[in-house]
Amino acid sequence: MTRGAVLTPTSAPTRRAGLLWGLLGVTAFSFTVPFTRVAVEGLSPLFIGSGRAVVAAALAALALAITGQTPPTARQWVRLAIVAGGVFAGFPILTSFALTTAPASHGAVVIAILPAATAVMVVLRTQERPTRSFWAFAALGAIAAVGFAGLQGDGFAGVTWSDLLLFAAVLAAAIGYAEGGLLARELGSWQTVSWALALASPAMITLTTVSVVQEPPHGTAVQWLAFAYLGVISMFLGFFAWYRGLSIGPMAQVSQVQLVQPVMSILWAAIILHEQITWPTVLGGAAVIGCAGLAIRTRTRATSGGT
């Protein structure tokens, strides 16, 4: 697709399709933090962060081989390296190490800023120019998301090494999401995911081997099931829907669907990890979803026009 296509205003039905695909991906991602917290109770963080990418890469290689996809161009390989480094290496490894000490609810505090970070990266990388009202609602949504998650446990107890790792993970994911959304318009959504995983696989296989040698994995059945979800859904199938939504766009608006992810993540943490949900949590969740809805409804203006 040409650059001119990026600037074409998105119709309402198409925009709704993009948002629905994005929501499906976010729903899949919302289990990532609690399931990572479950897995790191018995498996090493390096094994989880790299091993789940190896599982996803195996599925990706199978999909690419069966469908006989044409390999990307040299320039696309460079851009795929950005996606692979940010989304399939940086984010899972950094969050796995962070969640060895941080509870799932605390992880949601920092990850809640990912939609705003993604929107900024989209604007820096593309010619999309959201309106002032979009930025206002996006900022309110980020504040509401952090405030909502902060009601859980020790959300504002001070910056720790786990926080720094999570901030780095958010930055890595935001860069990868923005670049991956653009590539999905050229290569297709699942093809972008699969090629990026294939590119990351040699490094991830090496890290997985190192982790197994250093600390042979010994987990319970539940911990292995959590790991399987991270590899098959969080790292592979969830990205099919997410990059499909970003490719349909507008990317800056679709990225704001992630504002509901901390709400979902803490809900699953309550169910899976038995964390308590209070009325402030319910009200905070409603505020997050409300801000997300307002941000999504705003129109994205093209560089050539708009207010």
PDB file of C-alpha atoms in Angstrom:
ATOM      1  CA  MET A   1       0.000   0.000   0.000  1.00  0.00           C
ATOM      2  CA  THR A   2       1.296   3.461  -0.841  1.00  0.00           C
ATOM      3  CA  ARG A   3       1.963   6.261   1.597  1.00  0.00           C
ATOM      4  CA  GLY A   4      -1.058   8.104   0.195  1.00  0.00           C
ATOM      5  CA  ALA A   5      -3.242   5.307   1.494  1.00  0.00           C
ATOM      6  CA  VAL A   6      -2.045   6.010   5.017  1.00  0.00           C
ATOM      7  CA  LEU A   7      -3.462   9.502   4.778  1.00  0.00           C
ATOM      8  CA  THR A   8      -6.877   8.441   3.448  1.00  0.00           C
ATOM      9  CA  PRO A   9      -9.632   9.139   6.003  1.00  0.00           C
ATOM     10  CA  THR A  10     -11.089   5.944   7.428  1.00  0.00           C
ATOM     11  CA  SER A  11     -14.832   5.375   6.897  1.00  0.00           C
ATOM     12  CA  ALA A  12     -17.070   4.703   9.890  1.00  0.00           C
ATOM     13  CA  PRO A  13     -17.748   0.996   9.098  1.00  0.00           C
ATOM     14  CA  THR A  14     -14.058   0.373   8.460  1.00  0.00           C
ATOM     15  CA  ARG A  15     -13.126   2.238  11.636  1.00  0.00           C
ATOM     16  CA  ARG A  16     -15.541   0.064  13.641  1.00  0.00           C
ATOM     17  CA  ALA A  17     -13.962  -3.058  12.153  1.00  0.00           C
ATOM     18  CA  GLY A  18     -10.526  -1.816  13.170  1.00  0.00           C
ATOM     19  CA  LEU A  19     -11.712  -1.176  16.708  1.00  0.00           C
ATOM     20  CA  LEU A  20     -13.375  -4.585  17.006  1.00  0.00           C
ATOM     21  CA  TRP A  21     -10.250  -6.391  15.809  1.00  0.00           C
ATOM     22  CA  GLY A  22      -8.206  -4.296  18.222  1.00  0.00           C
ATOM     23  CA  LEU A  23     -10.535  -5.174  21.108  1.00  0.00           C
ATOM     24  CA  LEU A  24     -10.220  -8.878  20.307  1.00  0.00           C
ATOM     25  CA  GLY A  25      -6.442  -8.586  20.458  1.00  0.00           C
ATOM     26  CA  VAL A  26      -6.551  -6.613  23.717  1.00  0.00           C
ATOM     27  CA  THR A  27      -8.810  -9.254  25.270  1.00  0.00           C
ATOM     28  CA  ALA A  28      -6.211 -11.890  24.425  1.00  0.00           C
ATOM     29  CA  PHE A  29      -3.417  -9.682  25.826  1.00  0.00           C
ATOM     30  CA  SER A  30      -5.324  -8.944  29.038  1.00  0.00           C
ATOM     31  CA  PHE A  31      -4.481 -12.410  30.373  1.00  0.00           C
ATOM     32  CA  THR A  32      -0.754 -11.898  29.808  1.00  0.00           C
ATOM     33  CA  VAL A  33       0.138 -10.192  33.110  1.00  0.00           C
ATOM     34  CA  PRO A  34      -1.747 -12.593  35.431  1.00  0.00           C
ATOM     35  CA  PHE A  35      -0.600 -15.678  33.514  1.00  0.00           C
ATOM     36  CA  THR A  36       2.994 -14.441  33.517  1.00  0.00           C
ATOM     37  CA  ARG A  37       2.680 -13.975  37.275  1.00  0.00           C
ATOM     38  CA  VAL A  38       1.463 -17.573  37.550  1.00  0.00           C
ATOM     39  CA  ALA A  39       4.242 -18.939  35.343  1.00  0.00           C
ATOM     40  CA  VAL A  40       7.135 -17.155  37.114  1.00  0.00           C
ATOM     41  CA  GLU A  41       6.179 -18.882  40.365  1.00  0.00           C
ATOM     42  CA  GLY A  42       7.837 -22.028  39.018  1.00  0.00           C
ATOM     43  CA  LEU A  43       9.619 -21.222  35.741  1.00  0.00           C
ATOM     44  CA  SER A  44      12.538 -18.849  35.267  1.00  0.00           C
ATOM     45  CA  PRO A  45      11.726 -15.407  33.803  1.00  0.00           C
ATOM     46  CA  LEU A  46      14.316 -15.818  31.036  1.00  0.00           C
ATOM     47  CA  PHE A  47      12.785 -19.138  30.016  1.00  0.00           C
ATOM     48  CA  ILE A  48       9.275 -17.649  29.995  1.00  0.00           C
ATOM     49  CA  GLY A  49      10.250 -14.505  28.118  1.00  0.00           C
ATOM     50  CA  SER A  50      12.267 -16.259  25.428  1.00  0.00           C
ATOM     51  CA  GLY A  51      10.588 -19.658  25.398  1.00  0.00           C
ATOM     52  CA  ARG A  52       7.146 -18.302  24.656  1.00  0.00           C
ATOM     53  CA  ALA A  53       8.594 -16.554  21.598  1.00  0.00           C
ATOM     54  CA  VAL A  54      10.098 -19.872  20.464  1.00  0.00           C
ATOM     55  CA  VAL A  55       6.675 -21.545  20.731  1.00  0.00           C
ATOM     56  CA  ALA A  56       5.083 -18.725  18.732  1.00  0.00           C
ATOM     57  CA  ALA A  57       7.901 -18.775  16.162  1.00  0.00           C
ATOM     58  CA  ALA A  58       7.353 -22.496  15.544  1.00  0.00           C
ATOM     59  CA  LEU A  59       3.671 -21.833  14.839  1.00  0.00           C
ATOM     60  CA  ALA A  60       4.620 -18.872  12.630  1.00  0.00           C
ATOM     61  CA  ALA A  61       7.070 -20.946  10.587  1.00  0.00           C
ATOM     62  CA  LEU A  62       4.394 -23.580  10.060  1.00  0.00           C
ATOM     63  CA  ALA A  63       1.851 -20.985   8.911  1.00  0.00           C
ATOM     64  CA  LEU A  64       4.320 -19.340   6.523  1.00  0.00           C
ATOM     65  CA  ALA A  65       5.377 -22.699   5.035  1.00  0.00           C
ATOM     66  CA  ILE A  66       1.822 -23.951   4.511  1.00  0.00           C
ATOM     67  CA  THR A  67       0.656 -20.752   2.811  1.00  0.00           C
ATOM     68  CA  GLY A  68       3.835 -20.184   0.789  1.00  0.00           C
ATOM     69  CA  GLN A  69       4.249 -16.497   1.613  1.00  0.00           C
ATOM     70  CA  THR A  70       6.617 -14.328  -0.434  1.00  0.00           C
ATOM     71  CA  PRO A  71       9.543 -13.187   1.763  1.00  0.00           C
ATOM     72  CA  PRO A  72       9.681  -9.469   2.702  1.00  0.00           C
ATOM     73  CA  THR A  73      11.964  -7.027   0.941  1.00  0.00           C
ATOM     74  CA  ALA A  74      15.290  -5.975   2.464  1.00  0.00           C
ATOM     75  CA  ARG A  75      13.751  -2.735   3.769  1.00  0.00           C
ATOM     76  CA  GLN A  76      10.824  -4.630   5.282  1.00  0.00           C
ATOM     77  CA  TRP A  77      13.238  -6.995   7.045  1.00  0.00           C
ATOM     78  CA  VAL A  78      14.845  -3.993   8.741  1.00  0.00           C
ATOM     79  CA  ARG A  79      11.450  -2.769   9.909  1.00  0.00           C
ATOM     80  CA  LEU A  80      10.511  -6.298  11.026  1.00  0.00           C
ATOM     81  CA  ALA A  81      13.626  -6.263  13.204  1.00  0.00           C
ATOM     82  CA  ILE A  82      12.152  -3.268  15.051  1.00  0.00           C
ATOM     83  CA  VAL A  83       8.907  -5.172  15.608  1.00  0.00           C
ATOM     84  CA  ALA A  84      10.732  -8.326  16.684  1.00  0.00           C
ATOM     85  CA  GLY A  85      13.039  -6.488  19.069  1.00  0.00           C
ATOM     86  CA  GLY A  86      10.274  -4.473  20.690  1.00  0.00           C
ATOM     87  CA  VAL A  87       7.303  -6.818  20.795  1.00  0.00           C
ATOM     88  CA  PHE A  88       8.660 -10.358  20.670  1.00  0.00           C
ATOM     89  CA  ALA A  89      11.906  -9.906  22.605  1.00  0.00           C
ATOM     90  CA  GLY A  90      11.921  -6.729  24.687  1.00  0.00           C
ATOM     91  CA  PHE A  91       8.395  -6.723  26.088  1.00  0.00           C
ATOM     92  CA  PRO A  92       8.066 -10.400  27.123  1.00  0.00           C
ATOM     93  CA  ILE A  93      11.546 -10.680  28.618  1.00  0.00           C
ATOM     94  CA  LEU A  94      11.384  -7.383  30.510  1.00  0.00           C
ATOM     95  CA  THR A  95       7.903  -8.047  31.894  1.00  0.00           C
ATOM     96  CA  SER A  96       8.826 -11.606  32.895  1.00  0.00           C
ATOM     97  CA  PHE A  97      11.745 -10.353  34.996  1.00  0.00           C
ATOM     98  CA  ALA A  98       9.655  -7.495  36.423  1.00  0.00           C
ATOM     99  CA  LEU A  99       6.836  -9.810  37.493  1.00  0.00           C
ATOM    100  CA  THR A 100       9.143 -12.043  39.509  1.00  0.00           C
ATOM    101  CA  THR A 101       8.798  -9.435  42.264  1.00  0.00           C
ATOM    102  CA  ALA A 102       5.928  -7.162  41.203  1.00  0.00           C
ATOM    103  CA  PRO A 103       2.344  -8.409  41.622  1.00  0.00           C
ATOM    104  CA  ALA A 104       0.039  -8.553  38.612  1.00  0.00           C
ATOM    105  CA  SER A 105      -1.874  -5.462  39.768  1.00  0.00           C
ATOM    106  CA  HIS A 106       1.345  -3.469  40.062  1.00  0.00           C
ATOM    107  CA  GLY A 107       2.330  -4.512  36.548  1.00  0.00           C
ATOM    108  CA  ALA A 108      -0.996  -3.182  35.275  1.00  0.00           C
ATOM    109  CA  VAL A 109      -0.166   0.237  36.775  1.00  0.00           C
ATOM    110  CA  VAL A 110       2.777   0.790  34.457  1.00  0.00           C
ATOM    111  CA  ILE A 111       1.440  -1.087  31.436  1.00  0.00           C
ATOM    112  CA  ALA A 112      -1.637   1.162  31.578  1.00  0.00           C
ATOM    113  CA  ILE A 113       0.404   3.926  29.915  1.00  0.00           C
ATOM    114  CA  LEU A 114       1.031   1.779  26.825  1.00  0.00           C
ATOM    115  CA  PRO A 115      -1.896   3.219  24.785  1.00  0.00           C
ATOM    116  CA  ALA A 116      -0.625   6.776  25.244  1.00  0.00           C
ATOM    117  CA  ALA A 117       2.935   5.673  24.436  1.00  0.00           C
ATOM    118  CA  THR A 118       1.727   3.871  21.307  1.00  0.00           C
ATOM    119  CA  ALA A 119      -0.232   6.931  20.161  1.00  0.00           C
ATOM    120  CA  VAL A 120       2.874   9.086  20.526  1.00  0.00           C
ATOM    121  CA  MET A 121       4.957   6.610  18.525  1.00  0.00           C
ATOM    122  CA  VAL A 122       2.282   6.462  15.829  1.00  0.00           C
ATOM    123  CA  VAL A 123       2.335  10.250  15.472  1.00  0.00           C
ATOM    124  CA  LEU A 124       6.145  10.281  15.349  1.00  0.00           C
ATOM    125  CA  ARG A 125       6.278   7.444  12.817  1.00  0.00           C
ATOM    126  CA  THR A 126       3.314   8.297  10.564  1.00  0.00           C
ATOM    127  CA  GLN A 127       1.507  11.336   9.244  1.00  0.00           C
ATOM    128  CA  GLU A 128      -1.609  10.734  11.315  1.00  0.00           C
ATOM    129  CA  ARG A 129      -2.502  13.887  13.253  1.00  0.00           C
ATOM    130  CA  PRO A 130      -5.105  13.301  15.974  1.00  0.00           C
ATOM    131  CA  THR A 131      -7.287  16.226  17.019  1.00  0.00           C
ATOM    132  CA  ARG A 132      -6.790  18.117  20.272  1.00  0.00           C
ATOM    133  CA  SER A 133      -9.845  16.399  21.730  1.00  0.00           C
ATOM    134  CA  PHE A 134      -8.273  13.013  20.983  1.00  0.00           C
ATOM    135  CA  TRP A 135      -5.138  13.946  22.909  1.00  0.00           C
ATOM    136  CA  ALA A 136      -7.216  15.338  25.764  1.00  0.00           C
ATOM    137  CA  PHE A 137      -9.277  12.176  26.109  1.00  0.00           C
ATOM    138  CA  ALA A 138      -6.205   9.965  25.611  1.00  0.00           C
ATOM    139  CA  ALA A 139      -4.398  11.830  28.403  1.00  0.00           C
ATOM    140  CA  LEU A 140      -7.426  11.546  30.675  1.00  0.00           C
ATOM    141  CA  GLY A 141      -7.646   7.865  29.830  1.00  0.00           C
ATOM    142  CA  ALA A 142      -4.010   7.283  30.713  1.00  0.00           C
ATOM    143  CA  ILE A 143      -4.434   9.170  34.003  1.00  0.00           C
ATOM    144  CA  ALA A 144      -7.621   7.254  34.767  1.00  0.00           C
ATOM    145  CA  ALA A 145      -5.968   3.928  33.913  1.00  0.00           C
ATOM    146  CA  VAL A 146      -2.952   4.587  36.141  1.00  0.00           C
ATOM    147  CA  GLY A 147      -5.165   5.915  38.925  1.00  0.00           C
ATOM    148  CA  PHE A 148      -7.493   2.931  38.640  1.00  0.00           C
ATOM    149  CA  ALA A 149      -4.655   0.410  38.725  1.00  0.00           C
ATOM    150  CA  GLY A 150      -3.013   2.362  41.544  1.00  0.00           C
ATOM    151  CA  LEU A 151      -6.013   1.602  43.731  1.00  0.00           C
ATOM    152  CA  GLN A 152      -4.827  -1.996  43.681  1.00  0.00           C
ATOM    153  CA  GLY A 153      -2.145  -2.902  46.220  1.00  0.00           C
ATOM    154  CA  ASP A 154       1.095  -0.935  46.174  1.00  0.00           C
ATOM    155  CA  GLY A 155       0.622   0.920  42.914  1.00  0.00           C
ATOM    156  CA  PHE A 156       2.251   4.136  44.142  1.00  0.00           C
ATOM    157  CA  ALA A 157       4.725   2.752  46.660  1.00  0.00           C
ATOM    158  CA  GLY A 158       7.713   4.178  44.822  1.00  0.00           C
ATOM    159  CA  VAL A 159       9.781   3.410  41.749  1.00  0.00           C
ATOM    160  CA  THR A 160      11.588   0.072  41.914  1.00  0.00           C
ATOM    161  CA  TRP A 161      13.717  -1.927  39.493  1.00  0.00           C
ATOM    162  CA  SER A 162      10.549  -3.757  38.508  1.00  0.00           C
ATOM    163  CA  ASP A 163       8.971  -0.426  37.578  1.00  0.00           C
ATOM    164  CA  LEU A 164      11.964   0.517  35.442  1.00  0.00           C
ATOM    165  CA  LEU A 165      11.795  -2.827  33.662  1.00  0.00           C
ATOM    166  CA  LEU A 166       8.083  -2.330  33.027  1.00  0.00           C
ATOM    167  CA  PHE A 167       8.639   1.213  31.715  1.00  0.00           C
ATOM    168  CA  ALA A 168      11.271  -0.147  29.326  1.00  0.00           C
ATOM    169  CA  ALA A 169       8.863  -2.896  28.260  1.00  0.00           C
ATOM    170  CA  VAL A 170       6.157  -0.313  27.515  1.00  0.00           C
ATOM    171  CA  LEU A 171       8.550   1.745  25.380  1.00  0.00           C
ATOM    172  CA  ALA A 172       9.674  -1.346  23.468  1.00  0.00           C
ATOM    173  CA  ALA A 173       6.094  -2.459  22.827  1.00  0.00           C
ATOM    174  CA  ALA A 174       4.925   1.006  21.760  1.00  0.00           C
ATOM    175  CA  ILE A 175       7.668   1.237  19.121  1.00  0.00           C
ATOM    176  CA  GLY A 176       6.932  -2.287  17.905  1.00  0.00           C
ATOM    177  CA  TYR A 177       3.177  -1.707  17.759  1.00  0.00           C
ATOM    178  CA  ALA A 178       3.517   1.439  15.684  1.00  0.00           C
ATOM    179  CA  GLU A 179       5.962  -0.122  13.199  1.00  0.00           C
ATOM    180  CA  GLY A 180       4.036  -3.384  13.094  1.00  0.00           C
ATOM    181  CA  GLY A 181       0.772  -1.609  12.360  1.00  0.00           C
ATOM    182  CA  LEU A 182       2.344   0.080   9.347  1.00  0.00           C
ATOM    183  CA  LEU A 183       3.931  -3.144   8.102  1.00  0.00           C
ATOM    184  CA  ALA A 184       0.611  -4.975   8.450  1.00  0.00           C
ATOM    185  CA  ARG A 185      -0.769  -2.659   5.749  1.00  0.00           C
ATOM    186  CA  GLU A 186       1.908  -3.944   3.384  1.00  0.00           C
ATOM    187  CA  LEU A 187       2.445  -7.568   4.403  1.00  0.00           C
ATOM    188  CA  GLY A 188      -0.854  -8.429   6.105  1.00  0.00           C
ATOM    189  CA  SER A 189      -1.520  -8.745   9.829  1.00  0.00           C
ATOM    190  CA  TRP A 190      -0.659 -12.386  10.513  1.00  0.00           C
ATOM    191  CA  GLN A 191       2.181 -12.290   7.988  1.00  0.00           C
ATOM    192  CA  THR A 192       3.803  -9.382   9.845  1.00  0.00           C
ATOM    193  CA  VAL A 193       3.551 -11.274  13.127  1.00  0.00           C
ATOM    194  CA  SER A 194       4.911 -14.456  11.610  1.00  0.00           C
ATOM    195  CA  TRP A 195       7.871 -12.892   9.787  1.00  0.00           C
ATOM    196  CA  ALA A 196       8.840 -10.895  12.884  1.00  0.00           C
ATOM    197  CA  LEU A 197       8.733 -14.044  15.006  1.00  0.00           C
ATOM    198  CA  ALA A 198      10.822 -15.909  12.437  1.00  0.00           C
ATOM    199  CA  LEU A 199      13.382 -13.111  12.524  1.00  0.00           C
ATOM    200  CA  ALA A 200      13.511 -13.166  16.329  1.00  0.00           C
ATOM    201  CA  SER A 201      13.679 -16.965  16.601  1.00  0.00           C
ATOM    202  CA  PRO A 202      17.489 -17.502  16.454  1.00  0.00           C
ATOM    203  CA  ALA A 203      18.089 -15.115  19.371  1.00  0.00           C
ATOM    204  CA  MET A 204      15.108 -16.477  21.312  1.00  0.00           C
ATOM    205  CA  ILE A 205      16.198 -20.092  20.798  1.00  0.00           C
ATOM    206  CA  THR A 206      19.676 -19.173  22.061  1.00  0.00           C
ATOM    207  CA  LEU A 207      18.282 -17.461  25.169  1.00  0.00           C
ATOM    208  CA  THR A 208      15.909 -20.359  25.827  1.00  0.00           C
ATOM    209  CA  THR A 209      18.793 -22.824  25.614  1.00  0.00           C
ATOM    210  CA  VAL A 210      20.850 -20.706  28.029  1.00  0.00           C
ATOM    211  CA  SER A 211      17.945 -20.550  30.479  1.00  0.00           C
ATOM    212  CA  VAL A 212      17.398 -24.313  30.353  1.00  0.00           C
ATOM    213  CA  VAL A 213      21.091 -24.986  30.988  1.00  0.00           C
ATOM    214  CA  GLN A 214      21.248 -22.505  33.849  1.00  0.00           C
ATOM    215  CA  GLU A 215      17.969 -23.526  35.447  1.00  0.00           C
ATOM    216  CA  PRO A 216      16.154 -26.583  34.044  1.00  0.00           C
ATOM    217  CA  PRO A 217      12.416 -25.761  34.020  1.00  0.00           C
ATOM    218  CA  HIS A 218      10.339 -27.522  36.655  1.00  0.00           C
ATOM    219  CA  GLY A 219       6.794 -26.198  36.847  1.00  0.00           C
ATOM    220  CA  THR A 220       3.391 -27.440  37.889  1.00  0.00           C
ATOM    221  CA  ALA A 221       0.699 -28.301  35.346  1.00  0.00           C
ATOM    222  CA  VAL A 222      -0.958 -24.918  35.951  1.00  0.00           C
ATOM    223  CA  GLN A 223       2.316 -23.067  35.407  1.00  0.00           C
ATOM    224  CA  TRP A 224       2.943 -24.919  32.145  1.00  0.00           C
ATOM    225  CA  LEU A 225      -0.607 -24.161  30.986  1.00  0.00           C
ATOM    226  CA  ALA A 226       0.005 -20.476  31.727  1.00  0.00           C
ATOM    227  CA  PHE A 227       3.228 -20.676  29.714  1.00  0.00           C
ATOM    228  CA  ALA A 228       1.365 -22.343  26.837  1.00  0.00           C
ATOM    229  CA  TYR A 229      -1.168 -19.509  26.776  1.00  0.00           C
ATOM    230  CA  LEU A 230       1.636 -16.940  26.678  1.00  0.00           C
ATOM    231  CA  GLY A 231       3.251 -18.680  23.704  1.00  0.00           C
ATOM    232  CA  VAL A 232       0.196 -19.573  21.619  1.00  0.00           C
ATOM    233  CA  ILE A 233      -2.257 -16.742  22.393  1.00  0.00           C
ATOM    234  CA  SER A 234      -0.373 -13.764  23.870  1.00  0.00           C
ATOM    235  CA  MET A 235       2.604 -14.093  21.552  1.00  0.00           C
ATOM    236  CA  PHE A 236       0.940 -15.408  18.390  1.00  0.00           C
ATOM    237  CA  LEU A 237      -2.828 -15.497  17.816  1.00  0.00           C
ATOM    238  CA  GLY A 238      -3.557 -12.328  19.806  1.00  0.00           C
ATOM    239  CA  PHE A 239      -1.262 -10.349  17.514  1.00  0.00           C
ATOM    240  CA  PHE A 240      -3.210 -11.496  14.448  1.00  0.00           C
ATOM    241  CA  ALA A 241      -6.213  -9.564  15.707  1.00  0.00           C
ATOM    242  CA  TRP A 242      -4.206  -6.646  17.130  1.00  0.00           C
ATOM    243  CA  TYR A 243      -2.197  -5.895  13.996  1.00  0.00           C
ATOM    244  CA  ARG A 244      -5.301  -6.435  11.880  1.00  0.00           C
ATOM    245  CA  GLY A 245      -7.007  -3.692  13.877  1.00  0.00           C
ATOM    246  CA  LEU A 246      -3.988  -1.370  13.664  1.00  0.00           C
ATOM    247  CA  SER A 247      -3.663  -1.935   9.924  1.00  0.00           C
ATOM    248  CA  ILE A 248      -7.316  -0.964   9.381  1.00  0.00           C
ATOM    249  CA  GLY A 249      -6.861   2.048  11.653  1.00  0.00           C
ATOM    250  CA  PRO A 250      -6.833   4.853  12.387  1.00  0.00           C
ATOM    251  CA  MET A 251      -3.839   3.558  14.325  1.00  0.00           C
ATOM    252  CA  ALA A 252      -3.837   6.259  16.992  1.00  0.00           C
ATOM    253  CA  GLN A 253      -7.483   5.585  17.806  1.00  0.00           C
ATOM    254  CA  VAL A 254      -7.254   1.796  17.711  1.00  0.00           C
ATOM    255  CA  SER A 255      -4.302   1.991  20.098  1.00  0.00           C
ATOM    256  CA  GLN A 256      -6.607   3.552  22.709  1.00  0.00           C
ATOM    257  CA  VAL A 257      -8.627   0.328  22.935  1.00  0.00           C
ATOM    258  CA  GLN A 258      -5.760  -0.827  25.148  1.00  0.00           C
ATOM    259  CA  LEU A 259      -7.077   1.470  27.868  1.00  0.00           C
ATOM    260  CA  VAL A 260      -9.480  -1.302  28.852  1.00  0.00           C
ATOM    261  CA  GLN A 261      -6.629  -3.821  29.176  1.00  0.00           C
ATOM    262  CA  PRO A 262      -5.709  -2.954  32.794  1.00  0.00           C
ATOM    263  CA  VAL A 263      -9.385  -3.249  33.719  1.00  0.00           C
ATOM    264  CA  MET A 264      -9.515  -6.726  32.218  1.00  0.00           C
ATOM    265  CA  SER A 265      -6.108  -7.711  33.606  1.00  0.00           C
ATOM    266  CA  ILE A 266      -7.046  -6.861  37.182  1.00  0.00           C
ATOM    267  CA  LEU A 267     -10.376  -8.643  36.754  1.00  0.00           C
ATOM    268  CA  TRP A 268      -8.555 -11.797  35.648  1.00  0.00           C
ATOM    269  CA  ALA A 269      -6.020 -11.298  38.460  1.00  0.00           C
ATOM    270  CA  ALA A 270      -8.901 -11.222  40.921  1.00  0.00           C
ATOM    271  CA  ILE A 271     -10.301 -14.445  39.518  1.00  0.00           C
ATOM    272  CA  ILE A 272      -7.018 -16.294  38.964  1.00  0.00           C
ATOM    273  CA  LEU A 273      -4.843 -14.822  41.745  1.00  0.00           C
ATOM    274  CA  HIS A 274      -7.679 -14.024  44.179  1.00  0.00           C
ATOM    275  CA  GLU A 275      -6.993 -10.294  44.392  1.00  0.00           C
ATOM    276  CA  GLN A 276      -9.809  -8.241  45.878  1.00  0.00           C
ATOM    277  CA  ILE A 277     -12.030  -5.990  43.729  1.00  0.00           C
ATOM    278  CA  THR A 278     -13.559  -3.025  45.566  1.00  0.00           C
ATOM    279  CA  TRP A 279     -16.136  -0.393  44.615  1.00  0.00           C
ATOM    280  CA  PRO A 280     -13.369   2.150  43.854  1.00  0.00           C
ATOM    281  CA  THR A 281     -12.012  -0.430  41.427  1.00  0.00           C
ATOM    282  CA  VAL A 282     -15.380  -0.758  39.709  1.00  0.00           C
ATOM    283  CA  LEU A 283     -15.756   3.024  39.444  1.00  0.00           C
ATOM    284  CA  GLY A 284     -12.176   3.415  38.250  1.00  0.00           C
ATOM    285  CA  GLY A 285     -12.732   0.774  35.587  1.00  0.00           C
ATOM    286  CA  ALA A 286     -15.837   2.596  34.377  1.00  0.00           C
ATOM    287  CA  ALA A 287     -13.816   5.832  34.106  1.00  0.00           C
ATOM    288  CA  VAL A 288     -11.103   4.110  32.073  1.00  0.00           C
ATOM    289  CA  ILE A 289     -13.606   2.597  29.640  1.00  0.00           C
ATOM    290  CA  GLY A 290     -15.456   5.927  29.365  1.00  0.00           C
ATOM    291  CA  CYS A 291     -12.290   7.826  28.459  1.00  0.00           C
ATOM    292  CA  ALA A 292     -11.358   5.137  25.956  1.00  0.00           C
ATOM    293  CA  GLY A 293     -14.746   5.445  24.308  1.00  0.00           C
ATOM    294  CA  LEU A 294     -14.472   9.243  24.051  1.00  0.00           C
ATOM    295  CA  ALA A 295     -10.965   9.022  22.589  1.00  0.00           C
ATOM    296  CA  ILE A 296     -12.087   6.446  20.034  1.00  0.00           C
ATOM    297  CA  ARG A 297     -15.021   8.578  18.886  1.00  0.00           C
ATOM    298  CA  THR A 298     -12.848  11.542  17.970  1.00  0.00           C
ATOM    299  CA  ARG A 299     -11.883  11.948  14.347  1.00  0.00           C
ATOM    300  CA  THR A 300      -8.285  11.659  13.166  1.00  0.00           C
ATOM    301  CA  ARG A 301      -7.257  14.412  10.796  1.00  0.00           C
ATOM    302  CA  ALA A 302      -4.833  13.964   7.922  1.00  0.00           C
ATOM    303  CA  THR A 303      -1.766  16.129   7.555  1.00  0.00           C
ATOM    304  CA  SER A 304      -3.303  17.891   4.573  1.00  0.00           C
ATOM    305  CA  GLY A 305      -6.329  19.125   6.500  1.00  0.00           C
ATOM    306  CA  GLY A 306      -8.316  19.130   9.717  1.00  0.00           C
ATOM    307  CA  THR A 307      -8.412  21.375  12.743  1.00  0.00           C
TER     308      THR A 307
END
